[in-house]
Amino acid sequence: MTRASYHISVELQQLISADQAYQYRIVPFKKEDNKTIFYSDITDIAGLTQELIVFLGYPLQIKYIETSILDRYLSTNYRKQSSENQTLAYTQDFLEKVLLTAKTIGSSDIHFEPFENSCRIRYRLDGKLKEQFRIPKGEYPAIINRIKNQANLDISQNRLPQDGRITVKTQHDEFDIRVSTLPSMNGESIVLRILSKDTSGIQLDKLGFTEEELKIYKEGVRNPNGIVLISGPTGSGKTTTLYATLKILNTVDTKILTIEDPIEYTLEGVMQIQLREDIGLDFETALKTFLRQDPDVIMVGEIRDVKTANMAIRAALTGHLVLSTIHTNSAWATISRLIDMGVPAHLIASTLNLSVAQRLVRKLCGYCKKEQLIKLDDFPSQFIVPKTLDKHYVEQGCDKCFHTGYSGRKAIYEILPVTKELSTHIKNNELQIDDYLYKYEIKQLSDQAIQLISDGETSINEVFSLLKNA
């Protein structure tokens, strides 16, 4: 039996919850003659059938299946909640069920998407989307209006995008959800971003830095003034790195101000301001005001334009440490991007302490990864494969990793400190610095990716784009 054959449709999956599937040892397999056919490894088929007919309230039939095969069906289609979160049981309220399930299994985003005949709900887990529910088109508007009501949005406005926020409180947890609506041809699409208020697990030395990288990074952020920029695409962990940095800078004798969009974590002792472009509170305006608030450290959520970049440089020149993010592909590309924006090269050279690029890479499941010999066809055509690399591991899929082949993620970094020599290159607009990188053995993201492949921590498929851009 192939791996794909263990998957059942989302319409069938959502007939029961994960708790019910594991409790009763059942999996819905298909619908036949107005009855739902379930698989189970329970020997008392008659007793289980009677109990489920009463409990579920619709005609069904149970067929016996071996335990090993049922376990494969369960782990492939239902993500079991961790033991510490078992109290977050499903409720009769569908929206609450969706939210609490997402938080429990570690989803970062929930996507509500309408189509012509039905609507789907997907969770983002370890950076990848997975369909979790299918709902009838007729029930979709009520769910969307419930979300908009809780986020204090205008339910009568469905032709323009809206943004809001929901605070969810349970007996054991409290978290915020950022709400973004987008009109589409078949109705409003909504994305919910889960924002945790708990920063206890965010520690700089646990993010993935090597010992040498961490030393260089800490030296860069402990300067009393200057700029530290972290680059990478959306979802690469930039914000988490910034918050971990703020935690080590957050002392009783330091004033820290942040302007964020959104505020993802609450940090005690830090003055955090939410971006509100609709009323004129943008990054540039906030930075101007911050300079009159006598801060020591300023964190700007993102440098999006030359005005914000120039204000950040002005803040650094007047004796402040500025932390921010920018969307570029590498640490050196950040400097090139600032020059392309129109920021004077000599100002970049005199204020930039550190440029960091980072990515989040999925780790191979340690239980099922399979070793293979290296083939040149596995790599991008222009990539030069190291001679020392003769084998690699590929993803397979098992019960432990929900048949994805991966389990968890690891951050990798490219750290470029601005030394006097590099500062001279920047001032002279010398943008080709390959010799400099080689001379000082500065590891690029592609180098880090190859190391992960060599160590068997990730697959070539997972880091293919990093190798292609090398």
GROMACS .gro file of C-alpha atoms in nm:
model
  470
    1MET     CA    1   0.000   0.000   0.000
    2THR     CA    2   0.149   0.335  -0.101
    3ARG     CA    3   0.190   0.633   0.127
    4ALA     CA    4  -0.069   0.839  -0.063
    5SER     CA    5  -0.338   0.571  -0.022
    6TYR     CA    6  -0.361   0.635   0.351
    7HIS     CA    7  -0.503   0.984   0.299
    8ILE     CA    8  -0.878   1.037   0.325
    9SER     CA    9  -1.069   1.339   0.200
   10VAL     CA   10  -1.112   1.645   0.419
   11GLU     CA   11  -1.491   1.607   0.393
   12LEU     CA   12  -1.461   1.268   0.562
   13GLN     CA   13  -1.192   1.375   0.811
   14GLN     CA   14  -1.408   1.645   0.963
   15LEU     CA   15  -1.694   1.405   1.040
   16ILE     CA   16  -1.513   1.336   1.367
   17SER     CA   17  -1.253   1.519   1.573
   18ALA     CA   18  -0.901   1.396   1.637
   19ASP     CA   19  -0.996   1.323   1.999
   20GLN     CA   20  -1.289   1.106   1.885
   21ALA     CA   21  -1.077   0.925   1.626
   22TYR     CA   22  -0.816   0.821   1.883
   23GLN     CA   23  -1.065   0.758   2.165
   24TYR     CA   24  -1.292   0.528   1.963
   25ARG     CA   25  -1.014   0.394   1.738
   26ILE     CA   26  -1.206   0.480   1.421
   27VAL     CA   27  -1.139   0.645   1.085
   28PRO     CA   28  -1.414   0.742   0.836
   29PHE     CA   29  -1.320   0.578   0.505
   30LYS     CA   30  -1.599   0.638   0.252
   31LYS     CA   31  -1.971   0.697   0.206
   32GLU     CA   32  -2.171   0.413   0.054
   33ASP     CA   33  -2.548   0.360   0.021
   34ASN     CA   34  -2.628   0.662   0.246
   35LYS     CA   35  -2.404   0.521   0.517
   36THR     CA   36  -2.058   0.624   0.635
   37ILE     CA   37  -1.809   0.339   0.638
   38PHE     CA   38  -1.558   0.350   0.926
   39TYR     CA   39  -1.243   0.145   0.985
   40SER     CA   40  -1.161   0.025   1.336
   41ASP     CA   41  -0.942  -0.233   1.508
   42ILE     CA   42  -1.198  -0.285   1.790
   43THR     CA   43  -1.311  -0.648   1.791
   44ASP     CA   44  -1.657  -0.572   1.935
   45ILE     CA   45  -1.789  -0.429   1.608
   46ALA     CA   46  -2.156  -0.457   1.707
   47GLY     CA   47  -2.114  -0.276   2.040
   48LEU     CA   48  -1.903   0.001   1.889
   49THR     CA   49  -2.152   0.046   1.602
   50GLN     CA   50  -2.445   0.092   1.842
   51GLU     CA   51  -2.254   0.342   2.056
   52LEU     CA   52  -2.140   0.548   1.757
   53ILE     CA   53  -2.487   0.558   1.597
   54VAL     CA   54  -2.621   0.711   1.920
   55PHE     CA   55  -2.321   0.942   1.964
   56LEU     CA   56  -2.283   1.063   1.604
   57GLY     CA   57  -2.647   1.051   1.505
   58TYR     CA   58  -2.622   0.917   1.148
   59PRO     CA   59  -2.620   0.574   0.976
   60LEU     CA   60  -2.282   0.406   0.972
   61GLN     CA   61  -2.106   0.075   0.927
   62ILE     CA   62  -1.778  -0.036   1.081
   63LYS     CA   63  -1.528  -0.264   0.912
   64TYR     CA   64  -1.245  -0.429   1.100
   65ILE     CA   65  -0.888  -0.342   1.002
   66GLU     CA   66  -0.551  -0.442   1.146
   67THR     CA   67  -0.410  -0.218   1.419
   68SER     CA   68  -0.093  -0.130   1.226
   69ILE     CA   69  -0.296  -0.012   0.926
   70LEU     CA   70  -0.543   0.183   1.141
   71ASP     CA   71  -0.255   0.355   1.321
   72ARG     CA   72  -0.123   0.464   0.981
   73TYR     CA   73  -0.463   0.609   0.888
   74LEU     CA   74  -0.491   0.788   1.223
   75SER     CA   75  -0.145   0.946   1.215
   76THR     CA   76  -0.179   1.047   0.850
   77ASN     CA   77  -0.515   1.219   0.885
   78TYR     CA   78  -0.544   1.332   1.248
   79ARG     CA   79  -0.283   1.529   1.439
   80LYS     CA   80  -0.291   1.416   1.799
   81GLN     CA   81  -0.277   1.693   2.059
   82SER     CA   82   0.017   1.699   2.297
   83SER     CA   83  -0.051   1.575   2.649
   84GLU     CA   84  -0.008   1.916   2.811
   85ASN     CA   85  -0.282   2.057   2.589
   86GLN     CA   86  -0.538   1.778   2.622
   87THR     CA   87  -0.762   2.012   2.827
   88LEU     CA   88  -0.826   2.218   2.511
   89ALA     CA   89  -1.099   1.978   2.400
   90TYR     CA   90  -1.324   2.055   2.108
   91THR     CA   91  -1.646   2.243   2.181
   92GLN     CA   92  -1.974   2.248   1.990
   93ASP     CA   93  -1.886   2.592   1.858
   94PHE     CA   94  -1.713   2.538   1.524
   95LEU     CA   95  -1.510   2.860   1.522
   96GLU     CA   96  -1.380   2.800   1.873
   97LYS     CA   97  -1.290   2.448   1.766
   98VAL     CA   98  -1.091   2.583   1.471
   99LEU     CA   99  -0.904   2.841   1.682
  100LEU     CA  100  -0.818   2.617   1.975
  101THR     CA  101  -0.714   2.329   1.751
  102ALA     CA  102  -0.480   2.557   1.557
  103LYS     CA  103  -0.319   2.688   1.877
  104THR     CA  104  -0.289   2.340   2.025
  105ILE     CA  105  -0.113   2.179   1.728
  106GLY     CA  106   0.122   2.474   1.678
  107SER     CA  107  -0.027   2.635   1.367
  108SER     CA  108   0.093   2.990   1.290
  109ASP     CA  109  -0.189   3.091   1.052
  110ILE     CA  110  -0.545   2.987   0.968
  111HIS     CA  111  -0.675   3.047   0.615
  112PHE     CA  112  -1.051   3.073   0.543
  113GLU     CA  113  -1.096   3.052   0.166
  114PRO     CA  114  -1.425   3.064  -0.033
  115PHE     CA  115  -1.470   2.899  -0.373
  116GLU     CA  116  -1.764   2.859  -0.607
  117ASN     CA  117  -1.926   2.555  -0.446
  118SER     CA  118  -1.754   2.511  -0.111
  119CYS     CA  119  -1.508   2.671   0.128
  120ARG     CA  120  -1.196   2.536   0.292
  121ILE     CA  121  -0.995   2.605   0.606
  122ARG     CA  122  -0.620   2.545   0.603
  123TYR     CA  123  -0.359   2.554   0.880
  124ARG     CA  124   0.003   2.654   0.829
  125LEU     CA  125   0.227   2.405   1.010
  126ASP     CA  126   0.608   2.424   0.995
  127GLY     CA  127   0.574   2.674   0.712
  128LYS     CA  128   0.347   2.457   0.493
  129LEU     CA  129  -0.031   2.478   0.445
  130LYS     CA  130  -0.250   2.177   0.521
  131GLU     CA  131  -0.622   2.158   0.453
  132GLN     CA  132  -0.812   2.085   0.772
  133PHE     CA  133  -1.183   2.145   0.706
  134ARG     CA  134  -1.431   2.173   0.420
  135ILE     CA  135  -1.753   2.361   0.492
  136PRO     CA  136  -2.069   2.417   0.284
  137LYS     CA  137  -2.086   2.750   0.101
  138GLY     CA  138  -2.411   2.836   0.280
  139GLU     CA  139  -2.250   2.819   0.626
  140TYR     CA  140  -1.946   3.029   0.534
  141PRO     CA  141  -2.095   3.382   0.574
  142ALA     CA  142  -2.206   3.312   0.932
  143ILE     CA  143  -1.855   3.198   1.029
  144ILE     CA  144  -1.696   3.503   0.862
  145ASN     CA  145  -1.937   3.743   1.033
  146ARG     CA  146  -1.861   3.580   1.368
  147ILE     CA  147  -1.488   3.640   1.313
  148LYS     CA  148  -1.548   4.001   1.204
  149ASN     CA  149  -1.769   4.067   1.506
  150GLN     CA  150  -1.506   3.937   1.746
  151ALA     CA  151  -1.239   4.148   1.572
  152ASN     CA  152  -1.458   4.462   1.586
  153LEU     CA  153  -1.474   4.484   1.207
  154ASP     CA  154  -1.763   4.618   0.998
  155ILE     CA  155  -1.969   4.314   0.894
  156SER     CA  156  -2.154   4.521   0.632
  157GLN     CA  157  -1.826   4.605   0.455
  158ASN     CA  158  -1.729   4.321   0.225
  159ARG     CA  159  -1.583   4.514  -0.070
  160LEU     CA  160  -1.269   4.651   0.099
  161PRO     CA  161  -0.995   4.479   0.302
  162GLN     CA  162  -1.010   4.518   0.681
  163ASP     CA  163  -0.770   4.441   0.966
  164GLY     CA  164  -0.853   4.365   1.327
  165ARG     CA  165  -0.752   4.170   1.635
  166ILE     CA  166  -0.911   3.908   1.860
  167THR     CA  167  -0.801   3.813   2.213
  168VAL     CA  168  -0.875   3.451   2.304
  169LYS     CA  169  -0.875   3.349   2.670
  170THR     CA  170  -0.900   2.992   2.793
  171GLN     CA  171  -0.853   2.836   3.135
  172HIS     CA  172  -0.488   2.765   3.057
  173ASP     CA  173  -0.381   3.017   2.794
  174GLU     CA  174  -0.430   3.363   2.648
  175PHE     CA  175  -0.331   3.464   2.298
  176ASP     CA  176  -0.408   3.725   2.035
  177ILE     CA  177  -0.513   3.670   1.676
  178ARG     CA  178  -0.449   3.919   1.397
  179VAL     CA  179  -0.737   3.923   1.147
  180SER     CA  180  -0.699   4.023   0.781
  181THR     CA  181  -0.993   4.017   0.538
  182LEU     CA  182  -0.967   4.029   0.158
  183PRO     CA  183  -1.263   4.047  -0.085
  184SER     CA  184  -1.250   3.784  -0.359
  185MET     CA  185  -1.472   3.673  -0.645
  186ASN     CA  186  -1.650   3.411  -0.433
  187GLY     CA  187  -1.662   3.598  -0.100
  188GLU     CA  188  -1.428   3.726   0.166
  189SER     CA  189  -1.103   3.543   0.230
  190ILE     CA  190  -0.976   3.573   0.588
  191VAL     CA  191  -0.636   3.491   0.732
  192LEU     CA  192  -0.584   3.467   1.108
  193ARG     CA  193  -0.230   3.499   1.246
  194ILE     CA  194  -0.188   3.349   1.594
  195LEU     CA  195   0.021   3.576   1.817
  196SER     CA  196   0.149   3.429   2.141
  197LYS     CA  197   0.190   3.649   2.449
  198ASP     CA  198   0.435   3.405   2.604
  199THR     CA  199   0.799   3.500   2.538
  200SER     CA  200   0.950   3.259   2.790
  201GLY     CA  201   1.063   3.022   2.514
  202ILE     CA  202   1.228   3.293   2.304
  203GLN     CA  203   1.596   3.282   2.396
  204LEU     CA  204   1.874   3.410   2.170
  205ASP     CA  205   2.100   3.114   2.243
  206LYS     CA  206   1.825   2.868   2.143
  207LEU     CA  207   1.738   3.007   1.800
  208GLY     CA  208   2.001   2.818   1.601
  209PHE     CA  209   2.311   3.039   1.614
  210THR     CA  210   2.643   2.857   1.631
  211GLU     CA  211   2.869   2.958   1.919
  212GLU     CA  212   3.081   3.179   1.691
  213GLU     CA  213   2.776   3.336   1.522
  214LEU     CA  214   2.619   3.415   1.858
  215LYS     CA  215   2.938   3.585   1.976
  216ILE     CA  216   2.952   3.806   1.664
  217TYR     CA  217   2.581   3.886   1.685
  218LYS     CA  218   2.593   3.985   2.052
  219GLU     CA  219   2.891   4.212   1.984
  220GLY     CA  220   2.690   4.385   1.712
  221VAL     CA  221   2.381   4.449   1.926
  222ARG     CA  222   2.573   4.559   2.235
  223ASN     CA  223   2.708   4.869   2.066
  224PRO     CA  224   2.539   5.175   2.218
  225ASN     CA  225   2.456   5.310   1.872
  226GLY     CA  226   2.432   5.195   1.511
  227ILE     CA  227   2.198   4.980   1.307
  228VAL     CA  228   2.143   4.604   1.306
  229LEU     CA  229   1.938   4.476   1.010
  230ILE     CA  230   1.789   4.128   0.976
  231SER     CA  231   1.674   4.016   0.632
  232GLY     CA  232   1.473   3.730   0.493
  233PRO     CA  233   1.136   3.651   0.336
  234THR     CA  234   0.807   3.644   0.527
  235GLY     CA  235   0.802   3.356   0.774
  236SER     CA  236   1.179   3.325   0.809
  237GLY     CA  237   1.184   3.405   1.182
  238LYS     CA  238   1.311   3.764   1.165
  239THR     CA  239   1.066   3.894   1.424
  240THR     CA  240   1.149   3.614   1.667
  241THR     CA  241   1.519   3.701   1.641
  242LEU     CA  242   1.437   4.068   1.710
  243TYR     CA  243   1.231   3.985   2.018
  244ALA     CA  244   1.503   3.756   2.153
  245THR     CA  245   1.748   4.043   2.102
  246LEU     CA  246   1.523   4.289   2.285
  247LYS     CA  247   1.504   4.049   2.579
  248ILE     CA  248   1.880   4.063   2.637
  249LEU     CA  249   1.884   4.443   2.592
  250ASN     CA  250   1.584   4.498   2.819
  251THR     CA  251   1.741   4.612   3.147
  252VAL     CA  252   1.626   4.858   3.414
  253ASP     CA  253   1.863   5.127   3.289
  254THR     CA  254   1.764   5.102   2.920
  255LYS     CA  255   1.469   5.269   2.748
  256ILE     CA  256   1.338   5.062   2.455
  257LEU     CA  257   1.073   5.180   2.207
  258THR     CA  258   0.924   4.966   1.929
  259ILE     CA  259   0.693   5.038   1.636
  260GLU     CA  260   0.547   4.712   1.505
  261ASP     CA  261   0.293   4.573   1.261
  262PRO     CA  262   0.161   4.376   1.438
  263ILE     CA  263   0.278   4.351   1.800
  264GLU     CA  264   0.337   3.975   1.809
  265TYR     CA  265   0.463   3.937   2.166
  266THR     CA  266   0.423   4.146   2.477
  267LEU     CA  267   0.751   4.237   2.647
  268GLU     CA  268   0.736   4.372   3.002
  269GLY     CA  269   0.946   4.687   3.034
  270VAL     CA  270   0.936   4.771   2.661
  271MET     CA  271   0.720   5.051   2.520
  272GLN     CA  272   0.550   4.886   2.220
  273ILE     CA  273   0.350   5.088   1.966
  274GLN     CA  274   0.117   4.941   1.704
  275LEU     CA  275   0.152   5.078   1.350
  276ARG     CA  276  -0.164   5.266   1.240
  277GLU     CA  277  -0.116   5.392   0.887
  278ASP     CA  278  -0.488   5.472   0.859
  279ILE     CA  279  -0.441   5.759   1.106
  280GLY     CA  280  -0.093   5.860   0.990
  281LEU     CA  281   0.111   5.660   1.242
  282ASP     CA  282   0.361   5.502   1.004
  283PHE     CA  283   0.721   5.394   1.062
  284GLU     CA  284   0.866   5.731   0.960
  285THR     CA  285   0.631   5.933   1.182
  286ALA     CA  286   0.690   5.704   1.479
  287LEU     CA  287   1.069   5.731   1.439
  288LYS     CA  288   1.051   6.111   1.439
  289THR     CA  289   0.853   6.103   1.764
  290PHE     CA  290   1.077   5.836   1.918
  291LEU     CA  291   1.379   6.068   1.895
  292ARG     CA  292   1.202   6.308   2.133
  293GLN     CA  293   1.128   6.028   2.383
  294ASP     CA  294   1.490   5.982   2.498
  295PRO     CA  295   1.524   5.612   2.404
  296ASP     CA  296   1.838   5.400   2.416
  297VAL     CA  297   1.716   5.128   2.178
  298ILE     CA  298   1.465   5.159   1.893
  299MET     CA  299   1.308   4.866   1.712
  300VAL     CA  300   1.138   4.935   1.376
  301GLY     CA  301   0.928   4.648   1.244
  302GLU     CA  302   1.044   4.689   0.885
  303ILE     CA  303   1.237   4.930   0.665
  304ARG     CA  304   1.008   4.961   0.363
  305ASP     CA  305   1.123   5.284   0.195
  306VAL     CA  306   1.401   5.540   0.180
  307LYS     CA  307   1.226   5.777   0.425
  308THR     CA  308   1.220   5.512   0.696
  309ALA     CA  309   1.578   5.410   0.614
  310ASN     CA  310   1.700   5.770   0.642
  311MET     CA  311   1.517   5.819   0.973
  312ALA     CA  312   1.676   5.499   1.109
  313ILE     CA  313   2.021   5.627   1.006
  314ARG     CA  314   1.947   5.962   1.167
  315ALA     CA  315   1.855   5.784   1.490
  316ALA     CA  316   2.178   5.583   1.479
  317LEU     CA  317   2.387   5.894   1.414
  318THR     CA  318   2.236   6.065   1.719
  319GLY     CA  319   2.347   5.787   1.954
  320HIS     CA  320   2.074   5.523   1.942
  321LEU     CA  321   2.084   5.152   1.868
  322VAL     CA  322   1.831   5.073   1.593
  323LEU     CA  323   1.706   4.721   1.518
  324SER     CA  324   1.496   4.647   1.211
  325THR     CA  325   1.416   4.404   0.930
  326ILE     CA  326   1.433   4.431   0.553
  327HIS     CA  327   1.330   4.199   0.267
  328THR     CA  328   1.647   4.090   0.085
  329ASN     CA  329   1.801   3.754  -0.007
  330SER     CA  330   2.137   3.785   0.168
  331ALA     CA  331   2.330   3.990   0.421
  332TRP     CA  332   2.525   4.173   0.151
  333ALA     CA  333   2.210   4.228  -0.060
  334THR     CA  334   2.075   4.434   0.232
  335ILE     CA  335   2.356   4.685   0.183
  336SER     CA  336   2.302   4.688  -0.194
  337ARG     CA  337   1.930   4.742  -0.138
  338LEU     CA  338   1.989   5.046   0.085
  339ILE     CA  339   2.219   5.196  -0.179
  340ASP     CA  340   1.957   5.128  -0.449
  341MET     CA  341   1.697   5.303  -0.230
  342GLY     CA  342   1.908   5.615  -0.244
  343VAL     CA  343   2.065   5.605   0.101
  344PRO     CA  344   2.416   5.762   0.080
  345ALA     CA  345   2.685   5.492   0.093
  346HIS     CA  346   2.898   5.682   0.344
  347LEU     CA  347   2.604   5.695   0.589
  348ILE     CA  348   2.549   5.320   0.557
  349ALA     CA  349   2.919   5.257   0.616
  350SER     CA  350   2.928   5.475   0.928
  351THR     CA  351   2.606   5.350   1.094
  352LEU     CA  352   2.554   4.981   1.002
  353ASN     CA  353   2.692   4.749   1.271
  354LEU     CA  354   2.567   4.417   1.145
  355SER     CA  355   2.373   4.271   0.854
  356VAL     CA  356   2.208   3.933   0.912
  357ALA     CA  357   2.018   3.709   0.671
  358GLN     CA  358   1.820   3.412   0.798
  359ARG     CA  359   1.592   3.129   0.690
  360LEU     CA  360   1.386   2.863   0.862
  361VAL     CA  361   1.458   2.515   0.727
  362ARG     CA  362   1.244   2.208   0.796
  363LYS     CA  363   1.433   1.926   0.965
  364LEU     CA  364   1.406   1.569   0.842
  365CYS     CA  365   1.222   1.326   1.066
  366GLY     CA  366   1.483   1.126   1.255
  367TYR     CA  367   1.265   0.813   1.250
  368CYS     CA  368   1.210   0.769   0.877
  369LYS     CA  369   1.468   0.965   0.676
  370LYS     CA  370   1.643   0.750   0.416
  371GLU     CA  371   2.006   0.767   0.307
  372GLN     CA  372   2.089   0.791  -0.063
  373LEU     CA  373   2.398   0.849  -0.273
  374ILE     CA  374   2.445   1.196  -0.420
  375LYS     CA  375   2.345   1.249  -0.784
  376LEU     CA  376   2.434   1.569  -0.967
  377ASP     CA  377   2.077   1.589  -1.098
  378ASP     CA  378   1.959   1.643  -0.740
  379PHE     CA  379   2.120   1.990  -0.733
  380PRO     CA  380   2.060   2.312  -0.931
  381SER     CA  381   2.241   2.305  -1.265
  382GLN     CA  382   2.490   2.583  -1.183
  383PHE     CA  383   2.567   2.467  -0.828
  384ILE     CA  384   2.912   2.323  -0.760
  385VAL     CA  385   2.868   2.020  -0.533
  386PRO     CA  386   3.144   1.983  -0.272
  387LYS     CA  387   3.363   1.681  -0.337
  388THR     CA  388   3.330   1.573   0.026
  389LEU     CA  389   2.952   1.535  -0.010
  390ASP     CA  390   2.881   1.181  -0.131
  391LYS     CA  391   2.550   1.100   0.040
  392HIS     CA  392   2.236   1.272   0.161
  393TYR     CA  393   1.903   1.190   0.323
  394VAL     CA  394   1.555   1.217   0.172
  395GLU     CA  395   1.214   1.252   0.332
  396GLN     CA  396   0.993   0.943   0.364
  397GLY     CA  397   0.706   0.990   0.610
  398CYS     CA  398   0.595   0.790   0.914
  399ASP     CA  399   0.360   0.802   1.213
  400LYS     CA  400   0.600   1.023   1.408
  401CYS     CA  401   0.601   1.304   1.149
  402PHE     CA  402   0.239   1.271   1.029
  403HIS     CA  403   0.379   1.130   0.702
  404THR     CA  404   0.535   1.460   0.596
  405GLY     CA  405   0.895   1.343   0.627
  406TYR     CA  406   0.982   1.646   0.840
  407SER     CA  407   0.964   1.732   1.207
  408GLY     CA  408   1.032   2.085   1.335
  409ARG     CA  409   1.242   2.364   1.186
  410LYS     CA  410   1.589   2.507   1.234
  411ALA     CA  411   1.708   2.863   1.173
  412ILE     CA  412   2.022   2.921   0.969
  413TYR     CA  413   2.206   3.253   0.956
  414GLU     CA  414   2.442   3.454   0.738
  415ILE     CA  415   2.612   3.716   0.955
  416LEU     CA  416   2.810   4.003   0.807
  417PRO     CA  417   2.973   4.239   1.061
  418VAL     CA  418   3.068   4.576   0.914
  419THR     CA  419   3.442   4.600   0.977
  420LYS     CA  420   3.665   4.893   0.883
  421GLU     CA  421   3.771   4.711   0.566
  422LEU     CA  422   3.412   4.637   0.464
  423SER     CA  423   3.313   4.993   0.550
  424THR     CA  424   3.572   5.114   0.297
  425HIS     CA  425   3.423   4.885   0.030
  426ILE     CA  426   3.079   5.034   0.099
  427LYS     CA  427   3.199   5.395   0.086
  428ASN     CA  428   3.367   5.327  -0.248
  429ASN     CA  429   3.054   5.156  -0.386
  430GLU     CA  430   3.249   4.836  -0.440
  431LEU     CA  431   2.959   4.592  -0.456
  432GLN     CA  432   3.155   4.279  -0.558
  433ILE     CA  433   3.298   4.144  -0.232
  434ASP     CA  434   3.334   3.771  -0.299
  435ASP     CA  435   3.707   3.792  -0.222
  436TYR     CA  436   3.630   3.963   0.109
  437LEU     CA  437   3.378   3.694   0.208
  438TYR     CA  438   3.626   3.420   0.116
  439LYS     CA  439   3.915   3.593   0.296
  440TYR     CA  440   3.727   3.616   0.626
  441GLU     CA  441   3.548   3.280   0.587
  442ILE     CA  442   3.203   3.434   0.617
  443LYS     CA  443   2.953   3.153   0.572
  444GLN     CA  444   2.666   3.224   0.338
  445LEU     CA  445   2.318   3.070   0.357
  446SER     CA  446   2.409   2.818   0.087
  447ASP     CA  447   2.712   2.706   0.294
  448GLN     CA  448   2.487   2.656   0.596
  449ALA     CA  449   2.239   2.463   0.382
  450ILE     CA  450   2.508   2.227   0.253
  451GLN     CA  451   2.623   2.168   0.611
  452LEU     CA  452   2.269   2.068   0.711
  453ILE     CA  453   2.252   1.827   0.416
  454SER     CA  454   2.591   1.681   0.509
  455ASP     CA  455   2.480   1.637   0.872
  456GLY     CA  456   2.158   1.466   0.762
  457GLU     CA  457   1.941   1.734   0.920
  458THR     CA  458   1.753   1.841   0.607
  459SER     CA  459   1.696   1.740   0.246
  460ILE     CA  460   1.819   1.887  -0.081
  461ASN     CA  461   1.456   1.957  -0.177
  462GLU     CA  462   1.407   2.173   0.132
  463VAL     CA  463   1.705   2.401   0.060
  464PHE     CA  464   1.702   2.381  -0.321
  465SER     CA  465   1.619   2.753  -0.359
  466LEU     CA  466   1.913   2.854  -0.137
  467LEU     CA  467   2.150   2.645  -0.346
  468LYS     CA  468   2.005   2.784  -0.668
  469ASN     CA  469   2.077   3.140  -0.556
  470ALA     CA  470   2.430   3.060  -0.439
   0.00000   0.00000   0.00000
